[in-house]
Amino acid sequence: MEEKIKELKELAKQEIEKVTNLEELNNYRLKFSGKQGLLTEIMRGMREVAQEKRAAVGALVNEVRTFVEGVIKNLEEKLNEKKLNEKLSNEKIDITEPSKEGEYGAIHPLYKTFNKLIDACVELGFEVVTGPEVEVDKYNFEKLNVPKDHPARDMQDTFYITDDILLRTQTSSVQARVMENRKPPIKIVSPGRTYRVDNDATHSPVFHQFEGLVVDKNVSMLDLKMTLNKLIKILFGENTETRFRPSFFPFTEPSVEVDVTCPYCGGTGCNLCKHTGFIELLGAGMVNPKVLDGCGIDSKVYSGFAFGQGVDRLCMVMDKIPDMRMLFESDMRFLNQVK
Ligand code: DAH
């Protein structure tokens, strides 16, 4: 019997050397320490062992069992670790691999245009100020020299919320707010969303404007022309020419409309500029003294100029967009074309 047990231990020693994976280890466990295994078989044979020898033989069997269980546990840990390492090295992520899915986003064409305007104005020393889109009549009209009965109100079909509260029709409302709250020198631009009851290929009920205001001592029409000429050259290039035409805005006196040489044909005439060589870009003028005084700035001491422009139209010109509403439809085919 002892001989048999020693042979079993010897066999267990030899066979564990051959085990290379968890499956083989499991077979080994079944063969030696399983319910039907060799150790159980030996235990069954204990009945035949003489009474006085049983304790010694039992101890011998236990020693083999401890040995077998020990080597199994040991090897199992090693094999599990090996398996995990293999898995980890196979799963290695190549961070340089380009992604197969997903698309790159882009800045909306309108905001690209805004950014160009803002960058150019910041370069010229302007500060960016924004104001509310839901505005009171006072800042959108009254303070800008457009009283309740003024015919200029007809030019701006307004969305009224109450008699006194409306969606601002122009970013000029920010001028009124700033002039009321600050002392000159003032040099601000104000980008933002504006609203009017309009909807066709060149008008959208939601559109965007960009406003500029400078107020200080001795500000003249020359400052206006110099600043706008410089701004336009930054935006459209050094060779761009400007044309100032007399116009009317209630909050500026005198008022002008500013045209620039067509950025496509360079002034020779094309479809975009309707063969005039120029495109209309912005409205501007010297701040009406009534507006200054109405906002608490003494018009005998200070003067100023202002300008305002539709950003959507500028964007349409720059990106050759035929219908303003395309800017707001969020159609990816369109946005991918102009990004
Ligand atoms: N607010 C005017 C509009 O919506 C544009 C404008 C014209 C703004 C002249 C100005 C300005 O600041 O001086 O039509």
mmCIF file of C-alpha atoms in Angstrom, residues 81-93:
data_model
loop_
_atom_site.group_PDB
_atom_site.id
_atom_site.type_symbol
_atom_site.label_atom_id
_atom_site.label_comp_id
_atom_site.label_asym_id
_atom_site.label_seq_id
_atom_site.Cartn_x
_atom_site.Cartn_y
_atom_site.Cartn_z
ATOM 1 C CA GLU A 81 -2.030 35.281 -14.457
ATOM 2 C CA LYS A 82 -0.606 34.094 -17.752
ATOM 3 C CA LYS A 83 -4.079 34.068 -19.285
ATOM 4 C CA LEU A 84 -4.804 37.603 -18.061
ATOM 5 C CA ASN A 85 -1.503 38.883 -19.406
ATOM 6 C CA GLU A 86 -2.174 37.313 -22.777
ATOM 7 C CA LYS A 87 -5.623 38.890 -22.840
ATOM 8 C CA LEU A 88 -4.235 42.297 -21.909
ATOM 9 C CA SER A 89 -1.499 42.201 -24.499
ATOM 10 C CA ASN A 90 -3.947 41.141 -27.200
ATOM 11 C CA GLU A 91 -6.329 43.911 -26.222
ATOM 12 C CA LYS A 92 -3.705 46.621 -26.520
ATOM 13 C CA ILE A 93 -5.258 49.853 -27.827
#
